[in-house]
mmCIF file of C-alpha atoms in Angstrom:
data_model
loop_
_atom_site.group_PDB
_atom_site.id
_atom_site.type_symbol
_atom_site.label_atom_id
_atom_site.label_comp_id
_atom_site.label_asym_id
_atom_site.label_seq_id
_atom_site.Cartn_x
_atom_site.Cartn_y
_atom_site.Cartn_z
ATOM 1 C CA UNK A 1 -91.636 57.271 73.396
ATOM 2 C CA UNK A 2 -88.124 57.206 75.116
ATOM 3 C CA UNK A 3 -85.227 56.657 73.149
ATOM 4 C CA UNK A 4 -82.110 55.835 75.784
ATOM 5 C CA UNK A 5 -78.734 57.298 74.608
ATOM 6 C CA UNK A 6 -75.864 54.940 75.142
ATOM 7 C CA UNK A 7 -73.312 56.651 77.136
ATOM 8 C CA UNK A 8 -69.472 55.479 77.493
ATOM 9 C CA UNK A 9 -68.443 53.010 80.521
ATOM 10 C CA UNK A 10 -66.304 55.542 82.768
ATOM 11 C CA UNK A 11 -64.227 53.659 84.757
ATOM 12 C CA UNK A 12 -63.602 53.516 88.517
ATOM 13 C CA UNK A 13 -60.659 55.445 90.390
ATOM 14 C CA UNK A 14 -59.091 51.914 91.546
ATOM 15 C CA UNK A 15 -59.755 49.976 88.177
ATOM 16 C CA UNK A 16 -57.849 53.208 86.566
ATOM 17 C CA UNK A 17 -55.090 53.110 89.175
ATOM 18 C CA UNK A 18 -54.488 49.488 88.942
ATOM 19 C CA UNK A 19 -55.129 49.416 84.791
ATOM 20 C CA UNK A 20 -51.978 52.175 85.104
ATOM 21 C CA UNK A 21 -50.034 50.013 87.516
ATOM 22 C CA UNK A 22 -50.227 47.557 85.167
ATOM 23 C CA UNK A 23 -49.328 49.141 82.408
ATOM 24 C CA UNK A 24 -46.277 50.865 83.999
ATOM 25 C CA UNK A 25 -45.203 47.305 84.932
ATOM 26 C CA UNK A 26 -44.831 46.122 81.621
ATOM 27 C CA UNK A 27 -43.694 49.483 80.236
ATOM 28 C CA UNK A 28 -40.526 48.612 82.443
ATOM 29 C CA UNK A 29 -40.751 45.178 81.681
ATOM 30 C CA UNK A 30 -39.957 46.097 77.782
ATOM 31 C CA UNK A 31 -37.585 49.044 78.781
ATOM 32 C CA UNK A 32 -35.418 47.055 80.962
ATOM 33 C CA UNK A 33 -32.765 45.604 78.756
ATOM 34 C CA UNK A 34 -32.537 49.292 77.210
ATOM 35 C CA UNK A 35 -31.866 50.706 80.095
ATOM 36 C CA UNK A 36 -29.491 47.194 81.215
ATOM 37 C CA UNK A 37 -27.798 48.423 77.653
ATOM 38 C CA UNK A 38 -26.844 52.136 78.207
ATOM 39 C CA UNK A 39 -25.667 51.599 81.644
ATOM 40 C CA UNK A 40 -23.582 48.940 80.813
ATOM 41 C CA UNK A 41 -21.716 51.361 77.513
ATOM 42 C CA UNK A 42 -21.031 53.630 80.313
ATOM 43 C CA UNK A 43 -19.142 50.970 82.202
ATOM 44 C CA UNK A 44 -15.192 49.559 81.339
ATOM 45 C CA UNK A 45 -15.848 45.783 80.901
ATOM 46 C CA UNK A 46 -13.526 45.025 83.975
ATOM 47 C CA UNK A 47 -15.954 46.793 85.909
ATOM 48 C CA UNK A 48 -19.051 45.480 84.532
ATOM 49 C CA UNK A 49 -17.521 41.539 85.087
ATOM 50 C CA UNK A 50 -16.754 42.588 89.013
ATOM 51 C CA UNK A 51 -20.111 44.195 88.723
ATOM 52 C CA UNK A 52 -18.518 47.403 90.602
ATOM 53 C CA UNK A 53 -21.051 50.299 89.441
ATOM 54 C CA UNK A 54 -19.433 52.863 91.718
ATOM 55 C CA UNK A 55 -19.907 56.438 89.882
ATOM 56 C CA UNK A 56 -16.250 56.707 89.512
ATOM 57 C CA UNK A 57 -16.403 54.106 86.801
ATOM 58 C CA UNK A 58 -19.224 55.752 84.882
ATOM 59 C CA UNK A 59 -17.641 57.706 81.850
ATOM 60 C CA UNK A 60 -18.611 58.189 77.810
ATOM 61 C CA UNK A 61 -15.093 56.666 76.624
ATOM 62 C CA UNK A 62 -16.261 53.184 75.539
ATOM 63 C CA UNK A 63 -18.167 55.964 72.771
ATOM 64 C CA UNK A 64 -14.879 56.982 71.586
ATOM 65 C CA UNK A 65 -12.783 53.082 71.456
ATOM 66 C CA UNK A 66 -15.630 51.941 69.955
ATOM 67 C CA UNK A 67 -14.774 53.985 66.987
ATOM 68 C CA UNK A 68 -10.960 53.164 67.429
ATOM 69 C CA UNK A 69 -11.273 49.386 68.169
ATOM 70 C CA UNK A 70 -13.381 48.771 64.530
ATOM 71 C CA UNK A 71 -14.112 51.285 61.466
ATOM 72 C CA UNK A 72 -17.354 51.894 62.904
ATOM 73 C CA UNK A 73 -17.890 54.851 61.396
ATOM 74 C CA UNK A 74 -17.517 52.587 57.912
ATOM 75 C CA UNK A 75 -19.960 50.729 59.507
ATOM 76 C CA UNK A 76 -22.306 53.514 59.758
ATOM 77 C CA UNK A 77 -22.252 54.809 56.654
ATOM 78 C CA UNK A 78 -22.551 51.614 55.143
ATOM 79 C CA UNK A 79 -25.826 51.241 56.750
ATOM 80 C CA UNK A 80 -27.433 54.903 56.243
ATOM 81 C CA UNK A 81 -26.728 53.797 52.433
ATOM 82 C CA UNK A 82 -28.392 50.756 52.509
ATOM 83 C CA UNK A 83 -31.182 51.558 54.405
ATOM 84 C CA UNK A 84 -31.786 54.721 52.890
ATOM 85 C CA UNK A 85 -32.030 53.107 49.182
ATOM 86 C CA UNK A 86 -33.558 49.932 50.254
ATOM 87 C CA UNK A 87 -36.398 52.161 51.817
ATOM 88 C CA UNK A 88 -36.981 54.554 49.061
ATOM 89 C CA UNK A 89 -36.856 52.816 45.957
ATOM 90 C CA UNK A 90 -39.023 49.984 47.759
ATOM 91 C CA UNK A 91 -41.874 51.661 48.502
ATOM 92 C CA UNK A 92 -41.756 53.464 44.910
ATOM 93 C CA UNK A 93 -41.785 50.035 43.455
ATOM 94 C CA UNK A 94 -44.356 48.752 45.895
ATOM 95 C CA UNK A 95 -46.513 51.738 45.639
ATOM 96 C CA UNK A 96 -46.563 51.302 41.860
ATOM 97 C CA UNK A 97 -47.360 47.477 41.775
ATOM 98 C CA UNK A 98 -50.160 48.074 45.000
ATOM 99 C CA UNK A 99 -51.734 51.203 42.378
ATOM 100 C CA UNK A 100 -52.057 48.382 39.273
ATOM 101 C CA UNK A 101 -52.801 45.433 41.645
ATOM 102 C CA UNK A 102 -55.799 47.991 43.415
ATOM 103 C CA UNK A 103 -56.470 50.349 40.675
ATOM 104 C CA UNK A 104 -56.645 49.124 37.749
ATOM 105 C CA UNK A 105 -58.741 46.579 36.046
ATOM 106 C CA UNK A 106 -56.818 44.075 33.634
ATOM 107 C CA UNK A 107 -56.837 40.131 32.601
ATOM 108 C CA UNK A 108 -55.891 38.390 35.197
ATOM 109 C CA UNK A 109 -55.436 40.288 37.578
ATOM 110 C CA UNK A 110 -56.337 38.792 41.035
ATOM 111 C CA UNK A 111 -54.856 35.659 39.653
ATOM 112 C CA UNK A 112 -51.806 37.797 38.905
ATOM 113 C CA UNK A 113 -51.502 38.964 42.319
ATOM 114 C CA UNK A 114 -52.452 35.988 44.340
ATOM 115 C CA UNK A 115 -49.442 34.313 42.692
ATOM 116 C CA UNK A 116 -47.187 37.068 43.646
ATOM 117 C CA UNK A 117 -48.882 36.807 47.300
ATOM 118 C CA UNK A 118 -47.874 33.124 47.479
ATOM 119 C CA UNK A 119 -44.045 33.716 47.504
ATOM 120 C CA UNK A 120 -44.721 34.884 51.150
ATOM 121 C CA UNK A 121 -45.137 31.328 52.000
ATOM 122 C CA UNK A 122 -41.484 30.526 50.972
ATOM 123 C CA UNK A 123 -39.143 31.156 54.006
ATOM 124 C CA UNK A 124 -35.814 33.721 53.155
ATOM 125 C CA UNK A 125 -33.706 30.425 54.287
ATOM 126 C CA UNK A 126 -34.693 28.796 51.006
ATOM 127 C CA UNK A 127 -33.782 31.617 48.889
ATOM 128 C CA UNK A 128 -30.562 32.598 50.279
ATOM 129 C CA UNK A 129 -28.393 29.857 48.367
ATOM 130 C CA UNK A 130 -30.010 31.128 44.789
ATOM 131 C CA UNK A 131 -29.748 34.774 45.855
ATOM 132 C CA UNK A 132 -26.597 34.652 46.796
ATOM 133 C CA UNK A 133 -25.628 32.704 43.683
ATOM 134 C CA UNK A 134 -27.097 35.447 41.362
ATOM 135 C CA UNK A 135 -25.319 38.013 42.773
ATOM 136 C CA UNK A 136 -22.049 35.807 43.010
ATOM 137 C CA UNK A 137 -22.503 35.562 39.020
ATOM 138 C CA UNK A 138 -23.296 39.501 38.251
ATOM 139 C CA UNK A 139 -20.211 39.890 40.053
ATOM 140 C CA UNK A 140 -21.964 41.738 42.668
ATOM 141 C CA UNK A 141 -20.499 40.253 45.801
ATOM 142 C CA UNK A 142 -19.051 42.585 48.584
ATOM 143 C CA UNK A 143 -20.718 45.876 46.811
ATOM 144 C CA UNK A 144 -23.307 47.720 47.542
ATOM 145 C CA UNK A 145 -26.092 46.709 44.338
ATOM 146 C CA UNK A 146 -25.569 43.040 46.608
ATOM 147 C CA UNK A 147 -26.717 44.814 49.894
ATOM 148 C CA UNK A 148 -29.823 47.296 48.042
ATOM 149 C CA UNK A 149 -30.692 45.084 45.344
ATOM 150 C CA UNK A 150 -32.411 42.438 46.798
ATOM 151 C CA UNK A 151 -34.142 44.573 48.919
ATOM 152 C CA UNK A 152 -35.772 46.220 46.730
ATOM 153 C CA UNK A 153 -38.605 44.029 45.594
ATOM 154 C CA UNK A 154 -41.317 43.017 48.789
ATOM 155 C CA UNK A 155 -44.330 41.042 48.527
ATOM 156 C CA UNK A 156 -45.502 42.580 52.376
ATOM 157 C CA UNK A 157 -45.265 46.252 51.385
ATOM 158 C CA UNK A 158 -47.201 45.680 48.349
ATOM 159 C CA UNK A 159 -50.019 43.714 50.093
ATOM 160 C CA UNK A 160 -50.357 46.775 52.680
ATOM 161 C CA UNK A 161 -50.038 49.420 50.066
ATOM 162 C CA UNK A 162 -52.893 47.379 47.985
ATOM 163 C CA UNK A 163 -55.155 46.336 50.742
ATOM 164 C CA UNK A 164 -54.708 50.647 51.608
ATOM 165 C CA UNK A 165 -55.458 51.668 48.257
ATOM 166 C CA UNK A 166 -58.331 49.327 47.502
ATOM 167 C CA UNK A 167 -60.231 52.087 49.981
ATOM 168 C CA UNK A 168 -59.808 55.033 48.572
ATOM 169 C CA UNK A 169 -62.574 55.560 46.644
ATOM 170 C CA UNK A 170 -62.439 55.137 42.527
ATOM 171 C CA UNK A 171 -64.477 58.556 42.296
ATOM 172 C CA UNK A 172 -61.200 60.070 42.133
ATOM 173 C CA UNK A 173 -59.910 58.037 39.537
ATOM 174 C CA UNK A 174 -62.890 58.353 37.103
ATOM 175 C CA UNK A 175 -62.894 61.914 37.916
ATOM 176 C CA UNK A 176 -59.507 62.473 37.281
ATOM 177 C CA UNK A 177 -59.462 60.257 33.638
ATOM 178 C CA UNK A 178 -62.393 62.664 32.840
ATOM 179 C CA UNK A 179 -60.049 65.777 32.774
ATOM 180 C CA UNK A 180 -57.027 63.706 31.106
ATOM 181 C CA UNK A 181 -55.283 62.770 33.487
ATOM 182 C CA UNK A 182 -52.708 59.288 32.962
ATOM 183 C CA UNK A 183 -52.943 56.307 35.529
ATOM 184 C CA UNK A 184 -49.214 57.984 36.595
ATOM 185 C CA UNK A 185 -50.893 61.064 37.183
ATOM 186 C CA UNK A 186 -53.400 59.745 39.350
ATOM 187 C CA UNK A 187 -51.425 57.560 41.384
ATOM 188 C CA UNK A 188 -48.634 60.790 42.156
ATOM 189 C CA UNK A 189 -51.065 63.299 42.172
ATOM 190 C CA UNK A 190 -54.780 61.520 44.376
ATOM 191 C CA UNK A 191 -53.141 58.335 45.631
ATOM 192 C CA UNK A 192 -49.698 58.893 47.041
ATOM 193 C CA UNK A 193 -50.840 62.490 48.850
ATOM 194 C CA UNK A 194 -54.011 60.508 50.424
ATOM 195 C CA UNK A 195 -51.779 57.532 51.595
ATOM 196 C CA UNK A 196 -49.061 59.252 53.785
ATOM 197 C CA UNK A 197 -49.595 57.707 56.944
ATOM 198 C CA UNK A 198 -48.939 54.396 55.868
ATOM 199 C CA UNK A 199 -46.352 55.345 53.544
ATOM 200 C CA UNK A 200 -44.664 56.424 56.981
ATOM 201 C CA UNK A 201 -45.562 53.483 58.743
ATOM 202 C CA UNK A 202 -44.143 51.002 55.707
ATOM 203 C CA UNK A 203 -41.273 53.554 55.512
ATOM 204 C CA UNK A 204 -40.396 53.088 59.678
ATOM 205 C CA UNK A 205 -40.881 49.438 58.978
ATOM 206 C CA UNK A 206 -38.585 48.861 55.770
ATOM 207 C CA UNK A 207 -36.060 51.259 57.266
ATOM 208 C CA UNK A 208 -36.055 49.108 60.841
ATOM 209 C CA UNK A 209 -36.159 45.869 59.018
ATOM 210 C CA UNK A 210 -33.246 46.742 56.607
ATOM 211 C CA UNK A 211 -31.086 48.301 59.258
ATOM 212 C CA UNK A 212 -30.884 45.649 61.856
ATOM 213 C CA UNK A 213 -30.757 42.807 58.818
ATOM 214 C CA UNK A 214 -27.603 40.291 59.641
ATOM 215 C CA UNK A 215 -27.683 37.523 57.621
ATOM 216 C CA UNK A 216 -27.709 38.790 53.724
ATOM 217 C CA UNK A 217 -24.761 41.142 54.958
ATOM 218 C CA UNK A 218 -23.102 38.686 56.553
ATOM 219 C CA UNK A 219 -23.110 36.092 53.398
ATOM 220 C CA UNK A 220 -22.361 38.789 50.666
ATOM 221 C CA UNK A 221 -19.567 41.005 52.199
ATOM 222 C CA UNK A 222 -16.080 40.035 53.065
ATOM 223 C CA UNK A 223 -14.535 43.034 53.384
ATOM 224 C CA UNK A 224 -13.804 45.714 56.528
ATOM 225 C CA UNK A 225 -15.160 48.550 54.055
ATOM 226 C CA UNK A 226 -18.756 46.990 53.451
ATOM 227 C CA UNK A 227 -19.787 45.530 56.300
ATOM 228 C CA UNK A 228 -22.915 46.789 58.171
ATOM 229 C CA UNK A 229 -23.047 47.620 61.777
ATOM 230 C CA UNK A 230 -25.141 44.706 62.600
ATOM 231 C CA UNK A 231 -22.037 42.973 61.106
ATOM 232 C CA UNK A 232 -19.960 45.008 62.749
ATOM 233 C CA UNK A 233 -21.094 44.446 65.894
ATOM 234 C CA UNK A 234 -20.374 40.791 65.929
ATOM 235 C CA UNK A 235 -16.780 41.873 65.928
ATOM 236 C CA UNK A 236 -17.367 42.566 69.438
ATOM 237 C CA UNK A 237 -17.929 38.991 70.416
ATOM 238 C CA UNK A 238 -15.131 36.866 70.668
ATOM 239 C CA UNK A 239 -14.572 33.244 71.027
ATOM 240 C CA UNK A 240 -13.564 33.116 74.277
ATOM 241 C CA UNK A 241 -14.671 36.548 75.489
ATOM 242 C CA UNK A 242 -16.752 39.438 74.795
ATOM 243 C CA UNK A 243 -16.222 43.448 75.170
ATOM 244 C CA UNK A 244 -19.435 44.023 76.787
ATOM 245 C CA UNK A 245 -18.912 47.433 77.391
ATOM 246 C CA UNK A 246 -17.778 48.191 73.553
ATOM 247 C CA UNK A 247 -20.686 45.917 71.986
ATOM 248 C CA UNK A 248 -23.059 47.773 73.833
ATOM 249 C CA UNK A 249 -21.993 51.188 73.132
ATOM 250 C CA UNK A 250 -22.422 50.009 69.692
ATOM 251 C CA UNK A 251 -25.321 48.578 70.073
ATOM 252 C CA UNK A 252 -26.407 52.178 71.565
ATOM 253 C CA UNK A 253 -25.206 54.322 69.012
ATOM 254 C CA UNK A 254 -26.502 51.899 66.323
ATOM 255 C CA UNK A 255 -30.229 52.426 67.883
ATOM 256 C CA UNK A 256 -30.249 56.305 67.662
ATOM 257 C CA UNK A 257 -31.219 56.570 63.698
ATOM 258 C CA UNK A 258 -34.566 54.260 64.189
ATOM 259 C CA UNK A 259 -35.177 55.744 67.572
ATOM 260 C CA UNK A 260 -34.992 59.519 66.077
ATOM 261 C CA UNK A 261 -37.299 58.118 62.690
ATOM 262 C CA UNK A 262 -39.654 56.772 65.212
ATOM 263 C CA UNK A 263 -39.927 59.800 67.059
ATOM 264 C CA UNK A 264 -40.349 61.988 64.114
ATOM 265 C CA UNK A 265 -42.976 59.879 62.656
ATOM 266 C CA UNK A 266 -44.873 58.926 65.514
ATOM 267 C CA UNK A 267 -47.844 60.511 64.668
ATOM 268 C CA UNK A 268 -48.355 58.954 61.130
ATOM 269 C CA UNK A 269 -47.003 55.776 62.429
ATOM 270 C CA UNK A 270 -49.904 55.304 64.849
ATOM 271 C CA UNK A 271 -52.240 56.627 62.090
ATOM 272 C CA UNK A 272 -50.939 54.121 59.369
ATOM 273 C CA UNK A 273 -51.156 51.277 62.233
ATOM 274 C CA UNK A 274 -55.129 52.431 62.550
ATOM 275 C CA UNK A 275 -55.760 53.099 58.830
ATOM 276 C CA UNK A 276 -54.274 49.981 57.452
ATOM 277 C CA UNK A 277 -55.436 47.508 59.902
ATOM 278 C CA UNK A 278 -52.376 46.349 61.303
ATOM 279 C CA UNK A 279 -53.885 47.223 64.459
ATOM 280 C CA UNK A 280 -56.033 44.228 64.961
ATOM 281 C CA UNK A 281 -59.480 45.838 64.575
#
């Protein structure tokens, strides 16, 4: 009796080549405005309105006014704060909620958690008004707690933790409560070292999402010294005209700090996108 061994479709040298062509196409496609962006921040704005991209006009000084036209650097490190907190203490709280939710077994608690899941259906527009009226009456508004605060608490990140979490098997756990050890125990000690490529990938996520946020910085700052650089940037854009070449050198030098995470974390980012089945599979 013959048994026939399935062996992987290899495909042909012109399928290959054209596959490639294709995907280089849209690889420029998606790089485009990028690359529109950064040669634009090189340009004065006088320039880039005559469109007059002669080499003599190429130069790094719309860097430098872009720090003298706005406190950008405020800007900056108004961000790196938010972000930074927002992403941490986020995925601590998520991370805990996703280990009960996944983990343990109480009253309730699918009905518990379904509940909690159903918030996702209400849009941020609706909140926005109460939000911004609790932290109007804690005396919060134009500080940082409004900026971090709200941020702290997501449905999404708890869902992906939970749904990651549910498969890791509960040999651990019942082998773990057999020496003594807590439910905290378990979750710092099996669950969070097991779960570190989608920690990354929620981390890259929360951190991208918080940074480039617009509206809830917008509606609870007033001030020069707590605005955000998505904020910030808006500066740029006038009523009846724009700096172009200042708003993109912003724009560039605001992109650096998720391009760098990215690139640092690439490697458990694609593994968290496999892992947790965000990749469509």
């Amino acid at each position: 009796m013959t048994t026939l061994s399935a062996s992987p479709t290899r495909m042909s040298t012109p399928a290959r080549v054209g596959l490639h062509a294709l995907l280089l196409f849209f690889s420029t496609i998606m790089l485009a405005p990028f690359a529109v962006m950064f040669v634009v921040s090189l340009l004065p704005n006088t320039a880039f309105l005559a469109r007059d991209f002669s080499p003599a006009n190429f130069s790094l000084n719309n860097y430098i006014r872009t720090f003298e036209a706005v406190p950008f650097g405020r800007y900056y490190l108004n961000s790196v704060v938010v972000s930074v907190s927002v992403t941490t203490v986020q995925i601590l709280i998520s991370s805990l909620a996703a280990f009960a939710f996944a983990r343990l077994r109480f009253r309730g608690r699918e009905a518990i958690f379904l509940f909690y899941l159903a918030t996702l259906m209400i849009p941020f527009p609706v909140t926005l008004i109460p939000n911004f009226l609790i932290i109007k009456n804690f005396g919060w508004y134009d500080t940082y707690l409004a900026l971090i605060v709200p941020g702290l608490f997501s449905v999404f990140s708890t869902f992906l933790l939970r749904q990651y979490y549910r498969g890791i098997p509960l040999d651990f756990d019942e082998a773990a409560r057999m020496d003594g050890a807590s439910s905290l125990r378990i979750w710092w000690q099996i669950i969070v070292p097991l779960s570190g490529p989608v920690l990354a990938t929620l981390a890259i996520f929360v951190f991208q999402g918080v940074w480039n946020d617009f509206l809830w910085p917008l509606v609870v700052t007033t001030s020069e010294n707590m605005r955000t650089i998505p904020v910030g940037l808006a500066a740029f854009v006038g009523q009846y005209s724009t700096a172009w070449d200042l708003l993109m050198a912003g724009s560039v030098i605001a992109l650096l700090p998720v391009l760098v995470i990215y690139v640092l974390g690439q490697k458990w980012f694609v593994q968290g996108i496999a892992l947790s089945g965000m990749g469509g599979r």
